[in-house]
Short mmCIF file of C-alpha atoms in Angstrom, two decimals:
data_model
loop_
_atom_site.label_atom_id
_atom_site.label_comp_id
_atom_site.label_asym_id
_atom_site.label_seq_id
_atom_site.Cartn_x
_atom_site.Cartn_y
_atom_site.Cartn_z
CA MET A 669 0.00 0.00 0.00
CA ASN A 670 1.54 3.36 -1.02
CA LEU A 671 1.64 6.53 1.07
CA LYS A 672 -1.31 8.11 -0.72
CA SER A 673 -3.48 5.04 -0.14
CA LYS A 674 -2.55 4.98 3.53
CA MET A 675 -3.46 8.64 3.87
CA LEU A 676 -6.83 8.14 2.21
CA LYS A 677 -7.53 5.12 4.39
CA ALA A 678 -6.64 7.01 7.59
CA ILE A 679 -8.74 10.02 6.63
CA SER A 680 -11.67 7.85 5.55
CA LEU A 681 -11.62 5.96 8.84
CA SER A 682 -11.56 9.23 10.78
CA VAL A 683 -14.47 10.58 8.74
CA VAL A 684 -16.49 7.42 9.47
CA ILE A 685 -15.84 7.79 13.20
CA LEU A 686 -16.71 11.48 13.11
CA SER A 687 -19.89 10.73 11.13
CA PHE A 688 -20.94 8.23 13.77
CA PHE A 689 -20.61 10.85 16.50
CA ALA A 690 -22.42 13.42 14.37
CA CYS A 691 -25.31 11.00 13.86
CA GLU A 692 -25.36 10.32 17.57
CA ASN A 693 -25.64 14.06 18.18
CA ASP A 694 -28.59 14.33 15.79
CA VAL A 695 -30.38 11.58 17.67
CA SER A 696 -29.77 13.38 20.97
CA GLU A 697 -30.98 16.71 19.63
CA ILE A 698 -34.40 15.41 18.61
CA GLY A 699 -34.86 13.66 21.93
CA SER A 700 -35.01 10.08 20.67
CA GLY A 701 -31.63 8.65 21.68
CA MET A 702 -31.02 5.00 22.35
CA VAL A 703 -31.32 5.47 26.13
CA ASP A 704 -34.69 7.21 25.77
CA ASN A 705 -37.67 5.41 27.19
CA ASN A 706 -40.69 6.22 29.29
CA ASN A 707 -38.53 7.04 32.31
CA PHE A 708 -35.94 9.40 30.76
CA ASN A 709 -35.75 12.60 28.72
CA ASN A 710 -32.88 13.56 26.43
CA LEU A 711 -32.45 17.31 26.70
CA LEU A 712 -30.24 20.22 25.68
CA TYR A 713 -28.97 23.00 27.94
CA SER A 714 -27.22 25.95 26.26
CA GLU A 715 -27.74 28.88 28.64
CA THR A 716 -24.39 28.80 30.43
CA SER A 717 -22.93 32.27 31.10
CA ILE A 718 -19.66 32.10 29.19
CA SER A 719 -16.78 34.56 29.40
CA ALA A 720 -14.62 34.72 26.25
CA ILE A 721 -12.04 37.44 25.57
CA SER A 722 -9.18 37.92 23.12
CA LYS A 723 -5.62 38.53 24.28
CA LYS A 724 -2.78 39.90 22.19
CA ILE A 725 0.41 37.84 22.41
CA GLU A 726 3.26 40.30 23.04
CA LYS A 727 6.00 37.70 22.70
CA VAL A 728 6.30 33.94 22.32
CA GLN A 729 9.15 31.53 22.97
CA THR A 730 10.44 30.29 19.62
CA ASN A 731 13.46 28.13 20.52
CA GLY A 732 13.20 24.42 21.27
CA GLN A 733 11.51 23.60 17.95
CA SER A 734 12.55 21.04 15.33
CA SER A 735 11.10 23.21 12.55
CA LEU A 736 11.12 26.97 11.99
CA ASN A 737 9.73 29.57 9.61
CA MET A 738 11.34 32.14 7.33
CA GLY A 739 9.63 34.68 5.12
CA VAL A 740 6.87 37.29 4.98
CA TYR A 741 3.23 36.56 5.80
CA LYS A 742 0.27 38.86 5.22
CA ASP A 743 -2.94 38.31 7.15
CA PRO A 744 -6.09 40.15 6.03
CA VAL A 745 -6.86 41.10 9.64
CA PHE A 746 -3.51 41.16 11.43
CA GLY A 747 -1.29 42.69 8.74
CA VAL A 748 2.25 41.80 7.65
CA THR A 749 4.79 39.83 9.69
CA LYS A 750 8.43 39.33 8.66
CA THR A 751 10.01 36.24 10.21
CA ASP A 752 13.79 35.74 10.42
CA PHE A 753 15.63 32.48 11.09
CA ILE A 754 18.59 32.35 13.50
CA SER A 755 20.61 29.25 14.36
CA GLN A 756 23.87 28.01 15.77
CA LEU A 757 26.02 25.64 13.74
CA THR A 758 27.68 22.43 14.93
CA LEU A 759 30.82 20.99 13.34
CA SER A 760 30.30 17.49 11.93
CA LYS A 761 33.81 16.75 13.19
CA THR A 762 35.79 18.78 15.71
CA ASN A 763 39.46 19.65 15.14
CA PRO A 764 39.10 18.69 11.46
CA SER A 765 41.97 18.05 9.04
CA PHE A 766 41.08 19.35 5.59
CA GLY A 767 43.99 17.83 3.66
CA ASP A 768 46.72 19.10 1.37
CA GLU A 769 46.24 22.69 0.12
CA PRO A 770 42.45 22.83 0.49
CA ILE A 771 40.67 25.35 -1.74
CA VAL A 772 36.93 25.96 -1.42
CA ASP A 773 34.94 25.05 -4.53
CA SER A 774 31.47 26.01 -3.26
CA VAL A 775 29.49 26.53 -0.05
CA VAL A 776 25.80 25.57 0.10
CA LEU A 777 23.22 26.36 2.77
CA THR A 778 20.37 23.82 2.80
CA LEU A 779 16.93 24.03 4.42
CA PRO A 780 14.54 21.19 3.47
CA TYR A 781 10.85 21.98 3.10
CA PHE A 782 8.07 19.79 4.41
CA SER A 783 6.71 18.04 1.33
CA THR A 784 4.46 15.17 0.30
CA PRO A 785 4.88 12.84 -2.72
CA THR A 786 1.91 13.14 -5.08
CA GLY A 787 2.96 10.88 -7.95
CA ILE A 788 5.75 9.63 -10.21
CA ASP A 789 7.19 11.47 -13.23
CA ASP A 790 8.30 10.00 -16.58
CA ASN A 791 11.75 9.26 -15.14
CA GLY A 792 10.36 7.25 -12.24
CA GLU A 793 11.10 10.01 -9.72
CA ASN A 794 8.72 11.34 -7.09
CA VAL A 795 6.65 14.44 -7.77
CA TYR A 796 6.06 16.58 -4.66
CA LYS A 797 3.78 19.24 -3.28
CA LEU A 798 5.00 21.59 -0.55
CA ASP A 799 3.40 21.64 2.88
CA SER A 800 3.27 24.67 5.20
CA VAL A 801 4.12 27.25 2.52
CA TYR A 802 1.86 30.32 2.49
CA LYS A 803 1.90 32.75 -0.43
CA PHE A 804 0.17 36.01 -1.26
CA GLY A 805 0.46 38.12 -4.39
CA LEU A 806 3.33 36.81 -6.52
CA GLY A 807 4.50 34.65 -3.62
CA GLN A 808 8.02 36.15 -3.67
CA ILE A 809 10.44 37.71 -1.18
CA ASN A 810 14.03 38.88 -0.99
CA PHE A 811 16.30 37.50 1.72
CA SER A 812 19.91 37.72 2.89
CA VAL A 813 22.16 35.37 4.86
CA TYR A 814 24.39 36.89 7.55
CA ARG A 815 26.76 35.74 10.23
CA THR A 816 25.50 36.82 13.65
CA ASN A 817 27.85 38.15 16.31
CA TYR A 818 25.41 37.59 19.17
CA PHE A 819 26.52 34.84 21.56
CA LEU A 820 23.66 32.34 21.73
CA ARG A 821 24.03 30.98 25.24
CA SER A 822 22.16 27.87 26.35
CA GLU A 823 21.75 28.84 30.02
CA ASP A 824 20.37 32.04 31.50
CA PRO A 825 22.64 33.41 34.28
CA ASP A 826 19.91 35.87 35.27
CA ASN A 827 17.43 33.04 35.92
CA ASP A 828 19.36 30.52 38.06
CA PHE A 829 21.05 29.15 34.93
CA LYS A 830 17.83 27.64 33.66
CA PRO A 831 17.63 26.97 29.89
CA GLN A 832 17.84 30.20 27.92
CA VAL A 833 14.58 31.29 26.30
CA TYR A 834 14.55 33.23 23.02
CA TYR A 835 11.48 35.24 22.08
CA SER A 836 9.81 36.36 18.89
CA ASN A 837 9.95 40.05 19.85
CA GLN A 838 13.78 40.21 19.94
CA TYR A 839 13.97 41.27 16.29
CA ASP A 840 15.72 44.60 16.92
CA LEU A 841 18.29 43.02 19.25
CA PHE A 842 19.43 40.44 16.72
CA ASN A 843 19.13 42.75 13.74
CA GLN A 844 21.78 44.96 15.35
CA GLN A 845 24.12 42.02 15.97
CA LYS A 846 24.48 40.63 12.45
CA GLU A 847 27.58 41.41 10.37
CA SER A 848 27.28 44.29 7.92
CA GLN A 849 28.15 42.26 4.80
CA PRO A 850 25.88 39.36 3.83
CA LEU A 851 27.18 35.92 2.93
CA ALA A 852 24.52 35.75 0.22
CA GLN A 853 21.62 37.79 -1.13
CA VAL A 854 18.64 36.29 -2.96
CA THR A 855 16.04 38.32 -4.84
CA ASN A 856 12.60 37.44 -6.20
CA PHE A 857 12.65 34.14 -4.34
CA THR A 858 9.69 31.76 -4.36
CA PRO A 859 9.72 28.19 -2.99
CA SER A 860 9.78 25.38 -5.55
CA ALA A 861 8.31 21.89 -5.21
CA VAL A 862 10.79 20.51 -7.76
CA ARG A 863 13.06 17.79 -6.37
CA LYS A 864 16.76 18.65 -6.17
CA VAL A 865 19.53 16.67 -7.84
CA ILE A 866 22.76 17.29 -5.96
CA TYR A 867 26.32 15.98 -5.83
CA GLN A 868 27.29 13.65 -3.03
CA ILE A 869 30.61 12.10 -2.13
CA LYS A 870 30.12 8.47 -1.13
CA GLU A 871 32.87 5.92 -0.59
CA GLY A 872 35.33 8.01 -2.53
CA GLU A 873 33.11 8.49 -5.56
CA LEU A 874 31.24 11.55 -6.80
CA ASP A 875 27.60 10.74 -7.45
CA THR A 876 24.30 12.53 -8.06
CA VAL A 877 21.36 11.90 -5.76
CA SER A 878 17.73 13.00 -5.89
CA LYS A 879 16.50 14.89 -2.82
CA THR A 880 13.15 16.18 -1.64
CA PRO A 881 12.38 19.88 -2.33
CA ARG A 882 14.63 22.24 -0.39
CA LEU A 883 16.01 25.74 -0.25
CA ARG A 884 19.67 25.73 -1.41
CA VAL A 885 21.70 28.93 -1.34
CA HIS A 886 25.33 29.36 -2.42
CA LEU A 887 27.34 31.34 0.13
CA SER A 888 30.61 33.25 -0.22
CA LYS A 889 33.48 30.85 -1.03
CA GLU A 890 36.11 33.36 0.03
CA TYR A 891 34.51 33.91 3.42
CA PHE A 892 34.45 30.23 4.36
CA GLN A 893 37.94 29.69 2.95
CA GLN A 894 39.23 32.33 5.37
CA HIS A 895 37.01 31.70 8.40
CA ILE A 896 36.72 27.89 8.38
CA ILE A 897 39.20 26.11 6.09
CA GLU A 898 42.19 28.28 7.05
CA LYS A 899 41.34 27.83 10.74
CA GLU A 900 42.48 24.17 10.60
CA GLY A 901 44.38 23.27 13.78
CA SER A 902 43.21 26.38 15.65
CA ASN A 903 41.48 26.57 19.02
CA GLU A 904 38.37 27.86 17.25
CA LEU A 905 37.72 24.43 15.69
CA LEU A 906 39.00 22.33 18.60
CA SER A 907 35.52 21.79 20.08
CA ASN A 908 31.96 22.79 19.30
CA ASP A 909 31.86 25.01 22.38
CA ASN A 910 34.88 26.90 21.04
CA PHE A 911 33.42 27.00 17.55
CA GLN A 912 30.04 28.35 18.67
CA ASN A 913 31.79 31.11 20.59
CA TYR A 914 33.87 31.95 17.49
CA PHE A 915 31.26 31.47 14.73
CA ARG A 916 28.14 32.35 16.67
CA GLY A 917 25.52 31.48 14.11
CA ILE A 918 23.59 32.26 10.95
CA HIS A 919 20.87 34.91 10.59
CA ILE A 920 18.57 34.67 7.54
CA GLN A 921 16.69 37.94 7.16
CA ALA A 922 13.52 38.15 5.06
CA GLU A 923 12.37 41.30 3.26
CA LYS A 924 9.18 42.24 1.44
CA LEU A 925 9.44 42.40 -2.33
CA THR A 926 6.44 44.74 -2.46
CA SER A 927 3.59 45.47 -0.07
CA ASN A 928 1.41 43.04 -2.01
CA ASP A 929 3.80 40.09 -2.32
CA GLY A 930 5.24 37.59 0.10
CA VAL A 931 5.74 33.97 1.09
CA LEU A 932 6.37 32.18 4.38
CA SER A 933 7.94 28.70 4.50
CA LEU A 934 8.29 26.17 7.30
CA PHE A 935 11.57 24.22 7.21
CA ASP A 936 12.41 20.78 8.57
CA LEU A 937 15.45 21.25 10.80
CA SER A 938 15.42 17.63 11.93
CA SER A 939 16.66 16.61 8.47
CA GLU A 940 20.26 15.42 8.34
CA ASP A 941 20.77 17.78 5.39
CA ALA A 942 19.80 20.97 7.26
CA GLY A 943 22.96 23.04 7.55
CA ILE A 944 25.91 24.37 5.56
CA THR A 945 28.19 22.16 3.45
CA ILE A 946 31.63 23.30 2.28
CA TYR A 947 32.85 21.57 -0.90
CA TYR A 948 36.62 21.95 -1.40
CA ASN A 949 39.52 20.63 -3.50
CA VAL A 950 42.75 19.12 -2.22
CA GLU A 951 45.96 18.35 -4.13
CA THR A 952 46.29 14.65 -3.31
CA LYS A 953 43.50 12.09 -3.11
CA PRO A 954 42.39 11.55 0.49
CA ALA A 955 40.18 8.84 1.93
CA GLY A 956 36.66 9.92 1.06
CA GLY A 957 37.78 12.24 -1.74
CA ALA A 958 36.42 12.12 -5.28
CA PRO A 959 38.14 13.02 -8.58
CA GLN A 960 36.96 16.30 -10.04
CA ASN A 961 39.15 17.19 -13.01
CA SER A 962 42.30 16.29 -14.94
CA ASP A 963 44.53 18.50 -12.77
CA ASP A 964 44.74 15.76 -10.12
CA LYS A 965 42.59 17.75 -7.70
CA TYR A 966 40.10 15.92 -5.53
CA LEU A 967 36.81 17.05 -4.05
CA LYS A 968 35.89 16.72 -0.38
CA SER A 969 33.06 18.06 1.74
CA PHE A 970 32.61 19.24 5.31
CA GLN A 971 29.24 19.84 6.95
CA MET A 972 28.10 22.16 9.72
CA LYS A 973 24.59 21.32 10.91
CA PHE A 974 21.94 23.67 12.22
CA SER A 975 21.54 22.66 15.87
CA GLY A 976 21.71 23.98 19.41
CA ASN A 977 19.87 27.27 19.75
CA MET A 978 17.55 27.72 16.76
CA PHE A 979 14.68 30.21 16.79
CA ASN A 980 12.61 32.82 14.95
CA VAL A 981 12.36 36.55 15.55
CA GLU A 982 9.50 38.57 14.10
CA ASN A 983 8.99 42.11 12.86
CA THR A 984 5.24 42.66 12.98
CA GLU A 985 3.33 45.73 11.91
CA GLU A 986 1.97 47.46 15.01
CA GLN A 987 -1.42 45.95 15.56
CA SER A 988 -4.01 46.05 18.30
CA ILE A 989 -6.83 43.68 19.08
CA PRO A 990 -10.20 45.45 18.72
CA GLN A 991 -12.05 45.85 21.98
CA ASP A 992 -15.25 44.06 21.01
CA ASP A 993 -16.89 40.74 21.77
CA LYS A 994 -15.33 38.90 18.83
CA LEU A 995 -12.49 36.43 19.29
CA TYR A 996 -9.25 37.17 17.42
CA LEU A 997 -6.83 34.27 16.93
CA LYS A 998 -3.45 34.21 15.19
CA GLY A 999 -0.41 31.97 15.48
CA GLY A 1000 3.08 33.07 16.46
CA GLN A 1001 3.27 36.53 17.99
CA GLY A 1002 -0.44 36.95 17.37
CA ALA A 1003 -3.52 36.50 19.54
CA MET A 1004 -5.43 33.89 21.56
CA ALA A 1005 -8.68 33.64 23.50
CA ILE A 1006 -9.28 32.91 27.18
CA ILE A 1007 -12.61 31.18 27.89
CA ASP A 1008 -14.42 30.48 31.16
CA VAL A 1009 -17.44 28.27 30.48
CA PHE A 1010 -18.68 28.42 34.09
CA GLN A 1011 -17.87 31.96 35.18
CA ASP A 1012 -21.05 32.31 37.30
CA GLU A 1013 -20.46 30.50 40.60
CA GLU A 1014 -24.15 30.44 41.51
CA GLU A 1015 -25.05 28.97 38.15
CA LEU A 1016 -22.27 26.39 38.48
CA ALA A 1017 -23.55 25.31 41.90
CA ASN A 1018 -27.06 24.96 40.48
CA LEU A 1019 -25.86 22.81 37.56
CA ARG A 1020 -23.88 20.60 39.92
CA SER A 1021 -27.04 19.91 41.90
CA LYS A 1022 -28.84 18.51 38.85
CA ASP A 1023 -29.34 14.78 38.48
CA TRP A 1024 -28.01 14.75 34.92
CA LEU A 1025 -26.28 12.09 32.88
CA ILE A 1026 -24.14 14.15 30.51
CA ASN A 1027 -24.01 12.61 27.04
CA GLU A 1028 -22.07 15.31 25.23
CA ALA A 1029 -20.84 18.87 25.61
CA ASN A 1030 -19.34 21.08 22.93
CA LEU A 1031 -18.38 24.63 22.05
CA THR A 1032 -19.16 25.85 18.53
CA PHE A 1033 -17.29 28.83 17.10
CA TYR A 1034 -18.56 30.53 13.93
CA VAL A 1035 -16.19 32.43 11.63
CA ASP A 1036 -16.97 36.11 11.09
CA GLU A 1037 -17.07 35.99 7.29
CA SER A 1038 -17.11 39.80 7.05
CA GLN A 1039 -13.57 40.05 8.50
CA VAL A 1040 -11.70 37.12 7.00
CA ALA A 1041 -10.91 36.13 3.43
CA ALA A 1042 -13.17 33.66 1.67
CA ASP A 1043 -10.06 31.80 0.51
CA GLU A 1044 -9.88 28.53 2.45
CA ALA A 1045 -6.06 28.57 2.30
CA THR A 1046 -5.87 31.57 4.64
CA GLN A 1047 -8.04 29.97 7.32
CA PRO A 1048 -6.49 27.70 9.96
CA LYS A 1049 -7.86 24.19 9.54
CA ARG A 1050 -7.60 23.39 13.23
CA LEU A 1051 -8.04 25.08 16.60
CA PHE A 1052 -6.62 23.81 19.89
CA LEU A 1053 -8.43 24.00 23.24
CA TYR A 1054 -6.49 23.40 26.46
CA ASP A 1055 -6.37 24.01 30.21
CA VAL A 1056 -4.59 27.36 30.41
CA ASN A 1057 -4.39 27.32 34.23
CA ASN A 1058 -2.34 24.13 34.28
CA ASN A 1059 -0.75 24.30 30.80
CA ALA A 1060 -2.23 20.91 30.00
CA VAL A 1061 -4.40 19.23 27.38
CA LEU A 1062 -7.95 18.25 28.30
CA TYR A 1063 -8.89 14.65 29.04
CA ASP A 1064 -11.05 14.80 25.91
CA TYR A 1065 -7.82 15.26 23.93
CA SER A 1066 -6.09 12.29 25.56
CA MET A 1067 -9.05 9.91 25.12
CA ASP A 1068 -9.89 10.81 21.51
CA PRO A 1069 -9.78 7.49 19.57
CA THR A 1070 -9.00 9.22 16.27
CA ALA A 1071 -5.48 10.22 17.38
CA ASN A 1072 -3.21 9.63 14.38
CA LYS A 1073 0.51 10.35 14.68
CA ALA A 1074 1.19 9.82 10.98
CA PHE A 1075 -1.50 12.19 9.67
CA PRO A 1076 -2.15 15.21 11.93
CA ILE A 1077 -4.75 16.60 9.51
CA ALA A 1078 -6.98 13.60 10.35
CA SER A 1079 -6.03 13.34 14.02
CA ARG A 1080 -8.24 13.97 17.07
CA ILE A 1081 -11.19 15.05 14.96
CA ILE A 1082 -13.78 14.17 17.62
CA HIS A 1083 -12.39 16.54 20.26
CA LEU A 1084 -10.99 19.13 17.84
CA GLU A 1085 -13.21 18.94 14.79
CA PRO A 1086 -11.61 20.59 11.71
CA LEU A 1087 -13.04 23.69 10.04
CA SER A 1088 -16.34 22.81 8.37
CA LYS A 1089 -19.38 24.45 6.77
CA THR A 1090 -23.05 24.44 7.72
CA LYS A 1091 -25.83 23.91 5.17
CA GLU A 1092 -26.13 27.71 5.04
CA GLY A 1093 -22.44 28.07 4.12
CA LEU A 1094 -21.23 29.34 7.51
CA ARG A 1095 -17.76 28.18 8.49
CA LYS A 1096 -17.40 26.83 12.01
CA TYR A 1097 -15.23 24.92 14.47
CA LYS A 1098 -16.93 22.45 16.81
CA LEU A 1099 -14.86 21.41 19.83
CA ARG A 1100 -16.10 18.63 22.10
CA LEU A 1101 -15.29 18.81 25.81
CA THR A 1102 -17.64 16.23 27.29
CA ALA A 1103 -15.16 14.80 29.80
CA TYR A 1104 -14.11 18.29 30.90
CA VAL A 1105 -17.71 19.37 31.60
CA ASN A 1106 -18.60 16.06 33.21
CA ASP A 1107 -15.64 16.31 35.61
CA ILE A 1108 -16.66 19.81 36.69
CA LEU A 1109 -20.39 19.17 37.08
CA LYS A 1110 -20.45 15.59 38.32
CA LYS A 1111 -17.07 15.10 39.99
CA ASP A 1112 -16.67 18.59 41.50
CA SER A 1113 -13.36 19.12 39.72
CA THR A 1114 -11.94 22.64 39.81
CA ASN A 1115 -13.32 24.92 37.11
CA THR A 1116 -10.29 25.99 35.06
CA LYS A 1117 -10.09 28.52 32.26
CA LEU A 1118 -9.52 27.35 28.71
CA GLY A 1119 -7.06 28.66 26.16
CA LEU A 1120 -8.08 28.72 22.50
CA VAL A 1121 -5.40 29.00 19.81
CA VAL A 1122 -4.79 28.10 16.17
CA SER A 1123 -2.65 25.01 15.62
CA GLN A 1124 -0.17 23.93 12.97
CA ASN A 1125 -0.35 20.32 14.21
CA VAL A 1126 -2.84 19.12 16.85
CA ASN A 1127 -0.58 16.16 17.69
CA VAL A 1128 1.94 18.56 19.23
CA SER A 1129 0.94 19.19 22.85
CA THR A 1130 4.23 20.44 24.28
CA MET A 1131 4.05 24.01 25.57
CA SER A 1132 5.98 27.22 24.86
CA GLU A 1133 6.09 30.32 27.00
CA VAL A 1134 4.28 33.51 25.98
CA ALA A 1135 3.56 36.91 27.46
CA LEU A 1136 0.12 38.42 26.96
CA GLU A 1137 -0.67 42.11 26.69
CA GLY A 1138 -1.41 43.49 30.15
CA ASN A 1139 -0.36 40.29 31.95
CA GLU A 1140 2.71 40.36 34.18
CA GLU A 1141 2.91 36.58 34.53
CA ALA A 1142 3.88 34.44 31.55
CA ILE A 1143 1.59 31.63 30.45
CA LYS A 1144 2.07 28.84 27.93
CA ILE A 1145 0.53 27.87 24.61
CA PRO A 1146 0.94 24.69 22.52
CA SER A 1147 4.24 24.79 20.62
CA ALA A 1148 2.50 24.12 17.30
CA THR A 1149 0.80 27.52 17.66
CA VAL A 1150 4.23 29.16 17.66
CA LEU A 1151 4.89 27.88 14.13
CA SER A 1152 1.50 28.83 12.69
CA ARG A 1153 0.99 32.23 11.10
CA GLN A 1154 -2.64 31.85 10.09
CA GLY A 1155 -5.38 33.78 11.84
CA THR A 1156 -9.14 33.99 12.09
CA VAL A 1157 -11.95 36.01 13.68
CA LEU A 1158 -14.77 34.22 15.50
CA TYR A 1159 -18.10 35.41 16.84
CA GLY A 1160 -18.25 35.75 20.61
CA THR A 1161 -21.03 35.52 23.17
CA GLU A 1162 -22.91 38.67 22.07
CA ALA A 1163 -23.59 37.67 18.45
CA SER A 1164 -26.97 36.70 17.04
CA GLU A 1165 -28.48 33.44 18.28
CA GLU A 1166 -27.44 31.38 15.26
CA LYS A 1167 -23.79 32.55 15.40
CA ARG A 1168 -23.01 33.25 19.04
CA LEU A 1169 -20.59 31.18 21.08
CA LYS A 1170 -22.35 28.87 23.50
CA LEU A 1171 -21.77 25.70 25.44
CA ASP A 1172 -24.23 23.00 24.39
CA ILE A 1173 -24.74 20.29 27.02
CA TYR A 1174 -26.74 17.25 25.92
CA TYR A 1175 -27.94 15.28 28.93
CA THR A 1176 -30.35 12.60 30.07
CA GLU A 1177 -32.62 13.21 33.05
CA ALA A 1178 -35.13 11.05 34.88
CA LYS A 1179 -38.74 12.17 34.42
#
């Protein structure tokens, strides 16, 4: 069974499961569920006094990720955000010996995209489509590659030497610390889904290999000749600690091509190819060298991987969250919502006193179509609901039988139902929290506030630190939200009856 077939099978199974639950809901709504008989009523309660407010994210922790963004993203509501990529490098071998009279032939920076095979071409090679690439206008940007002079420490001496945290709002700090001359400049760049055929030295032979789509940029040969190759035998290359103090990292800076054009790409830094490779010639054939020309010169390579401290910094147009009852959500240094489904203590006590068997509880959020683009590509496919007091997922998340590690798009679709449309064409997100409500009403669990965010991948439940506007204490959001740049606007609790946010509790009660 090929990858495409597996994907279709996984998605189909998830749809069947979701359809079953949807049918079960329909039965409950009309009061004729399977448990209904002469002694019980199936009922709906949707009058809970909910508090739901938007909060602007002033800064978000961006280090500690295995993938990062680079580029320019334009949101119809939240404006333009430029995202830079900063990373340390690690020597593939410390205290390296480069051979006899090494001369740099080329230097290549590589950042693999996330991509999915979609078929086979006439040569029997995979055809790909790119994942997590967002374009507007011509889908082009300019960008430059710099060496940074900022020391990227791993421990914070001002915080009891706990792991150092790097934030999205440190753009100005790192912009001032890059070298004045770039190692490369690229104009009119747009990501390509075309596979790359590259040279590879394997067992002493020079060969060509086909690779998945990736960004490949040629850097200054002269610079790496002087600052890496000619440093052979020096203290700077003796260890990676020494090297990272000497060559402190790479800063890739994105720039708008025009106000109406841009593209943002997510890169896979867990790939063994993510980094910088120096290709160089030596006079005599070494072990692992490959013949290049008739002048008896031989080609070798040396890799420096992106690792250690890797993070994004953002330059966002000044934006404020409107002070109205709508809910504004955006990934990265964007916005989130804080929700309290049982804010009224008296009402909560009354509900706890009821002799209810809770069958289902859900929150339904309707998209404000007047504020967001009709284009489906600009809308986040998934939202993530979590316990913001304890920085933890809900039990509904953990017990969702549709969890699918291989295909996040079809994962946990009972608890976190993907964006869908009603018969009237309204877009909505339906999030089930039956276990959460049941624990509060029937088990007297503590009522905790909920965080609502967009998500790049609902399978990622690790948390990253953020600071909210007006809040002195930091909170946490799911790390997948950090990587997302999409945003949306949802109706709140004051909208019309058919669009307003409400908690629907379906329950069974003795007559």
